[in-house]
XYZ file of N, CA and C in Angstrom:
567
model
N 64.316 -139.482 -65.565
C 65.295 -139.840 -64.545
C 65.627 -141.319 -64.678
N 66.704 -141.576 -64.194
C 66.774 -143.065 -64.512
C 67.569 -143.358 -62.919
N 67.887 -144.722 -62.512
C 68.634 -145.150 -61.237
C 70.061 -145.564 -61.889
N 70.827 -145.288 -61.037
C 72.586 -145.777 -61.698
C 72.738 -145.998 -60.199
N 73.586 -147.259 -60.227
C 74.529 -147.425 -59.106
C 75.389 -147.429 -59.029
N 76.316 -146.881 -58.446
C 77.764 -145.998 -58.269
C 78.944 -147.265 -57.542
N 79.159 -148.159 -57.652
C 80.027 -149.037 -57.443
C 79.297 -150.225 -56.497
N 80.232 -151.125 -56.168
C 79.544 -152.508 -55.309
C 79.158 -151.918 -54.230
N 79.892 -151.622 -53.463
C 80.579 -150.851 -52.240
C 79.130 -149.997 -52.144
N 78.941 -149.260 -52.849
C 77.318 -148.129 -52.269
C 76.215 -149.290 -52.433
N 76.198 -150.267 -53.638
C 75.056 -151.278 -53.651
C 74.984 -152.115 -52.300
N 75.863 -152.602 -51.705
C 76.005 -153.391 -50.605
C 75.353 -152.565 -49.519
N 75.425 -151.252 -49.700
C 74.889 -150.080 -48.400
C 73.389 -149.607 -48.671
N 72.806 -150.197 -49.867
C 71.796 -149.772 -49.859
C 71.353 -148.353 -50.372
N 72.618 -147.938 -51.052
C 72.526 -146.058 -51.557
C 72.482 -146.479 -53.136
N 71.464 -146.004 -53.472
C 71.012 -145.483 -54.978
C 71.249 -143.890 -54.980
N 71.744 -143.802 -56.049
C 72.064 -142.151 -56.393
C 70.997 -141.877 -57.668
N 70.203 -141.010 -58.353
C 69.455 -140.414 -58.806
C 70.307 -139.727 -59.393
N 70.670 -139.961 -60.784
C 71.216 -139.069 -61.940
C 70.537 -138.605 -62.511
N 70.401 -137.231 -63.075
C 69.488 -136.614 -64.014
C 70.175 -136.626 -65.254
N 69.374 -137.261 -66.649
C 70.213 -136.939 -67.612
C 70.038 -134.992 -68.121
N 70.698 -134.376 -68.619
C 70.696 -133.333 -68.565
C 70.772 -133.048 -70.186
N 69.566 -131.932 -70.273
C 69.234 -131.712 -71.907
C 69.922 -130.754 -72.254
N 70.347 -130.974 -73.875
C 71.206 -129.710 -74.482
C 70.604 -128.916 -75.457
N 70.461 -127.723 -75.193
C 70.072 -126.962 -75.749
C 70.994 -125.909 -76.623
N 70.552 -126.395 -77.966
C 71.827 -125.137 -79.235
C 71.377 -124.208 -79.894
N 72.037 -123.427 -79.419
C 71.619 -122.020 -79.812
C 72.148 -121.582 -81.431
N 71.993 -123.034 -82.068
C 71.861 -122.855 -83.471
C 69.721 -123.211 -83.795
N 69.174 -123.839 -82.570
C 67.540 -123.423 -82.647
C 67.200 -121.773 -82.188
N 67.801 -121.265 -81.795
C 67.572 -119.480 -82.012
C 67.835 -118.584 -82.820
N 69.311 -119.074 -83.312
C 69.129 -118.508 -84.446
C 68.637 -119.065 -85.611
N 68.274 -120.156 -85.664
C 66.946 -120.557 -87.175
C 65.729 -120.246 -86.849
N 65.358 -119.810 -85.575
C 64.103 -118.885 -85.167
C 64.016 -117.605 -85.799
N 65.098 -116.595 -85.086
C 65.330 -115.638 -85.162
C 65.542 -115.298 -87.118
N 66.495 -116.456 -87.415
C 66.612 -115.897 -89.153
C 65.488 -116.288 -89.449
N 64.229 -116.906 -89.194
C 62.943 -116.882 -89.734
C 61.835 -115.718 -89.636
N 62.164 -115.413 -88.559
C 61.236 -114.492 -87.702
C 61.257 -112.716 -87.657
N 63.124 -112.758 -87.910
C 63.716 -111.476 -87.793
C 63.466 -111.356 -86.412
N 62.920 -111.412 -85.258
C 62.702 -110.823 -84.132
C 61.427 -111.676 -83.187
N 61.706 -111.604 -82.053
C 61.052 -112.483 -81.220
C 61.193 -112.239 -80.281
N 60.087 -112.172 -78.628
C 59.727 -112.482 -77.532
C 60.914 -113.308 -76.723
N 60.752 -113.208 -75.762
C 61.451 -114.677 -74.877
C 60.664 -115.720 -74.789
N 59.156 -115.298 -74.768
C 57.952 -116.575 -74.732
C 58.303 -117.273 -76.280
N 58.439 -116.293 -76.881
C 58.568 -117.434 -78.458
C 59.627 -117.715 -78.623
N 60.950 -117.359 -78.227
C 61.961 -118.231 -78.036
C 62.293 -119.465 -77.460
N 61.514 -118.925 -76.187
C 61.451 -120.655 -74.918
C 60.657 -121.270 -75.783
N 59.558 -121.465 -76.472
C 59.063 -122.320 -76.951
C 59.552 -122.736 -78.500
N 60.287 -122.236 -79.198
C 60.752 -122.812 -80.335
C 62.296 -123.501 -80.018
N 63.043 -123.014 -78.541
C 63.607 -124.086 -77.757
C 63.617 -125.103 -77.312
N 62.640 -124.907 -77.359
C 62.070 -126.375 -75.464
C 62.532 -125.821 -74.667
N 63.510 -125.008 -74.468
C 64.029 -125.201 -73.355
C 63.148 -125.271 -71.723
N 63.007 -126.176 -70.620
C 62.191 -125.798 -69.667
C 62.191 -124.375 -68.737
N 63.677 -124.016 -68.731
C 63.232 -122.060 -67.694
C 63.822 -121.260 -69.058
N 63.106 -119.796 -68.836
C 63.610 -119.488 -69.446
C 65.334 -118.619 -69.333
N 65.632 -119.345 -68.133
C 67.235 -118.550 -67.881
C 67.810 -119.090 -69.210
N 67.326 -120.449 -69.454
C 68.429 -121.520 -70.359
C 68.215 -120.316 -71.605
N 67.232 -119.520 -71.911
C 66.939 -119.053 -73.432
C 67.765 -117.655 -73.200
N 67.753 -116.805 -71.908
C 68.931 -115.659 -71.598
C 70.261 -116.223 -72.033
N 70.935 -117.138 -71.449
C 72.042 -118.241 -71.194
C 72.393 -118.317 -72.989
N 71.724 -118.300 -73.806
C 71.890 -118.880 -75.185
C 71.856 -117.657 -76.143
N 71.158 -116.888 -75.480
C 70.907 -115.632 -76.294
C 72.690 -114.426 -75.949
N 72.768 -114.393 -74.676
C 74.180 -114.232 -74.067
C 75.137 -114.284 -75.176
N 75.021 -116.303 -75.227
C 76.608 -116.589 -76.238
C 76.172 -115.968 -78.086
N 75.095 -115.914 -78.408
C 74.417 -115.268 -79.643
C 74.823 -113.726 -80.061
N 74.955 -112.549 -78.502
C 75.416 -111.509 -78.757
C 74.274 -110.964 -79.367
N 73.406 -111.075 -78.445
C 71.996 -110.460 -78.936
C 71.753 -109.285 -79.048
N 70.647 -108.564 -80.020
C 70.384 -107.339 -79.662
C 68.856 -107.413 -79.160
N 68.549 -106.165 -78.296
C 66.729 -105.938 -77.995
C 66.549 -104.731 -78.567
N 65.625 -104.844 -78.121
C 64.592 -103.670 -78.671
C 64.695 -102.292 -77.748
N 64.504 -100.936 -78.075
C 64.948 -100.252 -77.234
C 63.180 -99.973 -77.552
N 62.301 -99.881 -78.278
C 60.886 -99.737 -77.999
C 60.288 -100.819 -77.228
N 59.130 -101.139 -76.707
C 58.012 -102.188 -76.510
C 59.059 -102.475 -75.234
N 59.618 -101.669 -74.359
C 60.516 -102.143 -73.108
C 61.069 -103.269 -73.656
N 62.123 -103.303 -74.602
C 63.083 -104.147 -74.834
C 62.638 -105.889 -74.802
N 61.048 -106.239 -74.655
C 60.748 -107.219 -75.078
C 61.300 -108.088 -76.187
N 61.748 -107.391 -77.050
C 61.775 -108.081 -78.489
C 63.362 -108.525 -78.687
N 63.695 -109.284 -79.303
C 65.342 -109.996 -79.223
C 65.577 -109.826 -80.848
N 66.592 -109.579 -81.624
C 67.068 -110.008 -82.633
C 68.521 -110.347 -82.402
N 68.924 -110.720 -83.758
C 70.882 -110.843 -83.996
C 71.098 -109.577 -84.384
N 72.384 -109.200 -84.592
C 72.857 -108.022 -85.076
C 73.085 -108.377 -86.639
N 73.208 -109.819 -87.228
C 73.086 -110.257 -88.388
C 72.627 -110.051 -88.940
N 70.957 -109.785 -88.451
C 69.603 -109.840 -88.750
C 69.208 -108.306 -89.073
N 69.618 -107.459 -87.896
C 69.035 -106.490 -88.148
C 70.295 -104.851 -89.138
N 68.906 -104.990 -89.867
C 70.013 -103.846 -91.101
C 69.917 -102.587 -90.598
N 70.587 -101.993 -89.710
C 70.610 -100.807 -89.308
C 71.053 -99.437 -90.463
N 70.382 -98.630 -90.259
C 70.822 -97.527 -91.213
C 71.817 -96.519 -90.826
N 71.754 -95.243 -91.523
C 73.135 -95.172 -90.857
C 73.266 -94.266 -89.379
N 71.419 -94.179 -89.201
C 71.790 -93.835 -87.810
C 71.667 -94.943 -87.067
N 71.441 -95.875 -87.246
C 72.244 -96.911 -86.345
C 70.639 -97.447 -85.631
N 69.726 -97.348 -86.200
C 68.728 -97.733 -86.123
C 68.224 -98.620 -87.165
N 67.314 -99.701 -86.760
C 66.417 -100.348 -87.499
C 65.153 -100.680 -87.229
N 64.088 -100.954 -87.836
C 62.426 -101.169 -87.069
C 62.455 -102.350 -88.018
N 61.515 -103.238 -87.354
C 60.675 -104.453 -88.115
C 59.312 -104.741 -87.128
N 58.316 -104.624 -88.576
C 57.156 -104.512 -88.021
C 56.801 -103.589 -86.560
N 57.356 -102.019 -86.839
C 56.808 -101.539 -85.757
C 57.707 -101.408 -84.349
N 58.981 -102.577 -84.078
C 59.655 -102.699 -83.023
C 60.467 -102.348 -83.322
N 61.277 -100.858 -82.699
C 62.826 -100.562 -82.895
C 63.756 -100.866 -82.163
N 65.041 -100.966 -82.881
C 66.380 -101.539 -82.299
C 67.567 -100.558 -82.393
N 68.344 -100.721 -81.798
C 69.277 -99.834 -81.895
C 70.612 -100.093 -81.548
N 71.657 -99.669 -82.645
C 72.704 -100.328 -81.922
C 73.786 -99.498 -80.891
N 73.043 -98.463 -80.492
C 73.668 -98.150 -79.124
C 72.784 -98.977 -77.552
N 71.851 -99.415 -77.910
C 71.477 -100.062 -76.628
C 69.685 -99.743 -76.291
N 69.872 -99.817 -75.308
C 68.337 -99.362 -74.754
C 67.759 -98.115 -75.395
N 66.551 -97.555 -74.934
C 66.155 -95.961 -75.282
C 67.208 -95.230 -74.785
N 67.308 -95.527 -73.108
C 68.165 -94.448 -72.255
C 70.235 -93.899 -73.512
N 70.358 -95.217 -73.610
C 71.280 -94.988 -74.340
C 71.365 -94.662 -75.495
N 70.140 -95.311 -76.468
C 70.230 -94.348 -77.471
C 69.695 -93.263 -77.629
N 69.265 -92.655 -77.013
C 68.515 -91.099 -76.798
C 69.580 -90.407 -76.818
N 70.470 -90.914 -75.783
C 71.831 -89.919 -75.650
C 72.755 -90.020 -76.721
N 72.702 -90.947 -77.093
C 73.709 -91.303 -78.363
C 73.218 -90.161 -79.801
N 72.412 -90.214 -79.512
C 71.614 -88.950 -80.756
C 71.749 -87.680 -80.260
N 71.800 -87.271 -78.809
C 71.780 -86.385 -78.146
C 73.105 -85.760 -78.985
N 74.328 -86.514 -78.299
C 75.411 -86.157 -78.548
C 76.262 -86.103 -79.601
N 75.410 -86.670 -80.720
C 75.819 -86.663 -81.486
C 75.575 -85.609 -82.840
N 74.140 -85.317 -82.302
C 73.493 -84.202 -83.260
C 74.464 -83.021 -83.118
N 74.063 -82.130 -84.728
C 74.761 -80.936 -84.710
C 74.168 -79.774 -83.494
N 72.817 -79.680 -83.388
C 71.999 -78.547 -82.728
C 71.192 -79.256 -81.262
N 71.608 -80.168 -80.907
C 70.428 -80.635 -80.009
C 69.287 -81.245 -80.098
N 68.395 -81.623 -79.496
C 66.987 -81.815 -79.776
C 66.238 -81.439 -78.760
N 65.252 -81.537 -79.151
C 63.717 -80.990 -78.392
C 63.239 -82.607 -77.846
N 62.471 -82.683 -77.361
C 61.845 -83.874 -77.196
C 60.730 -84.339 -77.831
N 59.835 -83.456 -78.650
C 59.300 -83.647 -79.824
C 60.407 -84.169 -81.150
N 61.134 -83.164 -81.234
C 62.296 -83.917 -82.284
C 62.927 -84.965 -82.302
N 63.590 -85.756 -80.951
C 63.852 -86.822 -81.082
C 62.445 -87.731 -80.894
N 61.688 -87.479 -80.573
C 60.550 -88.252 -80.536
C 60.010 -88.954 -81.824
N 60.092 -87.937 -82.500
C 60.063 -87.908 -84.248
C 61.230 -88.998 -85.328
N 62.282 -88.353 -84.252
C 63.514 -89.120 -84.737
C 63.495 -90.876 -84.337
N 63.381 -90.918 -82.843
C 63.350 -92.693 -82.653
C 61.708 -93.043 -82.446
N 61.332 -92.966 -82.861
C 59.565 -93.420 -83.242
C 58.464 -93.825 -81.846
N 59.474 -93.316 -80.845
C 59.180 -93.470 -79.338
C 58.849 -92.239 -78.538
N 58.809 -92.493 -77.720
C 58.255 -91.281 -76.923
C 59.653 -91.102 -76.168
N 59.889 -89.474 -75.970
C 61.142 -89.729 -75.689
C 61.461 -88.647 -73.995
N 60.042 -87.939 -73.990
C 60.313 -87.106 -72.488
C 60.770 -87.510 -71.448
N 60.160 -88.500 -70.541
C 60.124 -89.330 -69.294
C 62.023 -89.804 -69.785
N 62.748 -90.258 -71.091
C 63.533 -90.694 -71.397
C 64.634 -89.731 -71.051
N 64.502 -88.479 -71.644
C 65.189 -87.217 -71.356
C 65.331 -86.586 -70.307
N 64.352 -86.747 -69.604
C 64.197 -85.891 -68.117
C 65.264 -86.814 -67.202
N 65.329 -88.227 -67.177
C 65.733 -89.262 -66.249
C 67.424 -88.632 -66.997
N 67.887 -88.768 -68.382
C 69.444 -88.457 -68.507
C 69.635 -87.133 -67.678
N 69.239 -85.892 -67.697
C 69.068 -84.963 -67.410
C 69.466 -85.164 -65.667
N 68.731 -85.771 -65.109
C 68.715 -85.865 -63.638
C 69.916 -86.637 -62.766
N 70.041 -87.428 -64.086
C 71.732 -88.409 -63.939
C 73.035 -87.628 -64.260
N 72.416 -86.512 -65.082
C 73.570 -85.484 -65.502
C 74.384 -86.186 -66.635
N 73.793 -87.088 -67.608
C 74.384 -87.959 -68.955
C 74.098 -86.606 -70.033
N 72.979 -85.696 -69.515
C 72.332 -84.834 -70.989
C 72.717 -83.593 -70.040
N 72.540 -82.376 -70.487
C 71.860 -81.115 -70.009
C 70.654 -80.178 -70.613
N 70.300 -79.341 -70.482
C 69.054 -79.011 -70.990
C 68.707 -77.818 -70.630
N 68.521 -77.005 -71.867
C 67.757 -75.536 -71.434
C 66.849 -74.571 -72.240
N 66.011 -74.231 -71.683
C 64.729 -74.158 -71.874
C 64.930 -72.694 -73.055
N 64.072 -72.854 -74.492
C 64.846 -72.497 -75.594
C 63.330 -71.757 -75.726
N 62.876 -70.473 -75.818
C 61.614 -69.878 -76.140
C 60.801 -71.203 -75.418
N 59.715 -71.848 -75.788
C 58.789 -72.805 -75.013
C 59.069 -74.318 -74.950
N 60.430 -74.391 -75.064
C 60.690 -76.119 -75.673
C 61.730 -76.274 -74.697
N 61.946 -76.904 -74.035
C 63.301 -77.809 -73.638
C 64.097 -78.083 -74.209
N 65.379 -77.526 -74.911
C 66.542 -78.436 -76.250
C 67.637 -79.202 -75.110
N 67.728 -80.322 -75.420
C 68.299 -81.258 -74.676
C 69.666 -81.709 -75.446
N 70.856 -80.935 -74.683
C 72.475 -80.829 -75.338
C 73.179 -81.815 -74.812
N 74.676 -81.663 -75.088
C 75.400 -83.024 -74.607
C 75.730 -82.457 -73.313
N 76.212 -83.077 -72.403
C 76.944 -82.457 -70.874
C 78.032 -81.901 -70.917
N 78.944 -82.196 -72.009
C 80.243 -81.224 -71.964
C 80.119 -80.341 -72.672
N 80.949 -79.464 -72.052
C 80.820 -78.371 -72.308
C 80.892 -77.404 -73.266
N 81.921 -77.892 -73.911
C 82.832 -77.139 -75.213
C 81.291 -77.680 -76.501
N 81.016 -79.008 -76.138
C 79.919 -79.346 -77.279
C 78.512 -78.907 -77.590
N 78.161 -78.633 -75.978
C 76.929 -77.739 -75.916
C 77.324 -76.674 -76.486
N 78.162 -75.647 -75.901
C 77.974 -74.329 -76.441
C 78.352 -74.368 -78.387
N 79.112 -75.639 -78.756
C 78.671 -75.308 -80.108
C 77.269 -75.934 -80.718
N 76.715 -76.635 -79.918
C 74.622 -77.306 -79.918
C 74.400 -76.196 -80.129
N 74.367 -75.569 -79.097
C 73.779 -74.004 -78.880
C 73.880 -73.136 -79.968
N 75.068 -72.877 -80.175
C 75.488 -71.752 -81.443
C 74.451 -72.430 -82.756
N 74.768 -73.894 -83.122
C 73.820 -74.550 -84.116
C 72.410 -74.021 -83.628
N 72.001 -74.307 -83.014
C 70.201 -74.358 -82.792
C 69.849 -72.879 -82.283
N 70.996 -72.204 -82.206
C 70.158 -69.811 -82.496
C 70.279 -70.322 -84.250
N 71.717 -70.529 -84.885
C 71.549 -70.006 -86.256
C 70.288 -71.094 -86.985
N 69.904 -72.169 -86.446
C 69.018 -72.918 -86.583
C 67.460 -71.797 -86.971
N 67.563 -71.549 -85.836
C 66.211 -70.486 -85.460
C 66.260 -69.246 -86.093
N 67.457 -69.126 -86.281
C 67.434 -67.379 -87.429
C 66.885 -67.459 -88.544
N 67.683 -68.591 -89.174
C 67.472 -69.402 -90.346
C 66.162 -69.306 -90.429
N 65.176 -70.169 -89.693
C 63.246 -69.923 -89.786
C 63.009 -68.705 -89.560
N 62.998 -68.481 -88.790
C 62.468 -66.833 -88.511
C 62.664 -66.039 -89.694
N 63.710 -66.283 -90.662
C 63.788 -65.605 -91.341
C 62.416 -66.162 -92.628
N 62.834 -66.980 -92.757
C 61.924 -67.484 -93.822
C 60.490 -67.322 -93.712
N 60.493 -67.253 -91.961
C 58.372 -67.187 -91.634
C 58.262 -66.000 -92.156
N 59.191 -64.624 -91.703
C 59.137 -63.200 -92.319
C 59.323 -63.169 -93.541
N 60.248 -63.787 -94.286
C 60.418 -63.989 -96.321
C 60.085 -65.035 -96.592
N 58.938 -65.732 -96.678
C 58.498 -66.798 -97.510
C 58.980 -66.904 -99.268
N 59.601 -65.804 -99.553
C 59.488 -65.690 -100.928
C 61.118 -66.428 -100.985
N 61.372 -66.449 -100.052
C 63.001 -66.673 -99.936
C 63.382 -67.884 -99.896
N 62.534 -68.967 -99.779
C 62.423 -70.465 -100.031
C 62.726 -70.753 -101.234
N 63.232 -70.353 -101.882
C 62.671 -70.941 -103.570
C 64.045 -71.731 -103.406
């Protein structure tokens, strides 16, 4: 902090004003984090910042056009620069996945709706390296998914209509398809 006095006129009155000089923080130090790191915390961001709160490291990450993590509750930050998504639109580093439809909630559905046959919740579970029930049940209840109960599994379709019933049509000839093969094994070749 330093003292400044603001003209004669306030000195003569006895008023000192208290200026704060005010620190700048460039969010060209996040991304030479981030291109080092591939991926990072907010704790290891604020600190390869300085910055003192960490709103200033939200605030910077904002103008960056960040992506998170849709595993580890979205703890983890990258760039979209950074991360090489494949072509389902996913990427992992070290273990933390990203996605470029958004959170789990959104990308769950984004796979939802996009698959030919649906999924199970073992299957996408398989598919985004997460656990995906508690994820499915909540679209389901919002009415983003629909869902119906397929021999002992839950297959979790898109909400409209015309797309489910062709999910559906995919995931019987899906199941004929095996059934047939558990009965003709010889028929694999």
């Amino acid at each position: 902090r330093r003292n400044v006095n603001i003209g004669l006129d306030s000195y003569e009155r006895g008023v000192n004003i208290d200026i704060m000089r005010t620190q700048v923080f460039l969010t060209g130090a996040l991304q030479d984090y981030l291109g080092e790191h591939q991926m990072a915390t907010i704790a290891e961001l604020h600190d390869a910042l300085g910055a003192p709160c960490v709103r200033t490291v939200y605030r910077k990450l904002e103008v960056l056009d960040y992506v998170s993590s849709y595993s580890h509750r979205g703890q983890y930050y990258t760039l979209p620069s950074i991360a090489a998504f494949d072509a389902e639109g996913l990427w992992g580093c070290r273990a933390v996945w990203f996605s470029k439809f958004g959170n789990l909630l959104a990308t769950a559905q984004a796979f939802v709706e996009r698959s030919a046959a649906g999924y199970t919740a073992a299957e996408l579970t398989q598919a985004l390296h997460v656990q995906c029930k508690h994820t499915l049940t909540a679209l389901v209840r919002t009415q983003r998914l629909a869902r119906e109960r397929i021999q002992r599994a839950y297959v979790y379709f898109t909400s409209q209509r015309s797309g489910r019933s062709q999910q559906h049509l995919q995931r019987q000839s899906h199941r004929a398809a095996l059934s047939l093969l558990v009965e003709h094994p010889d028929l694999a070749v």
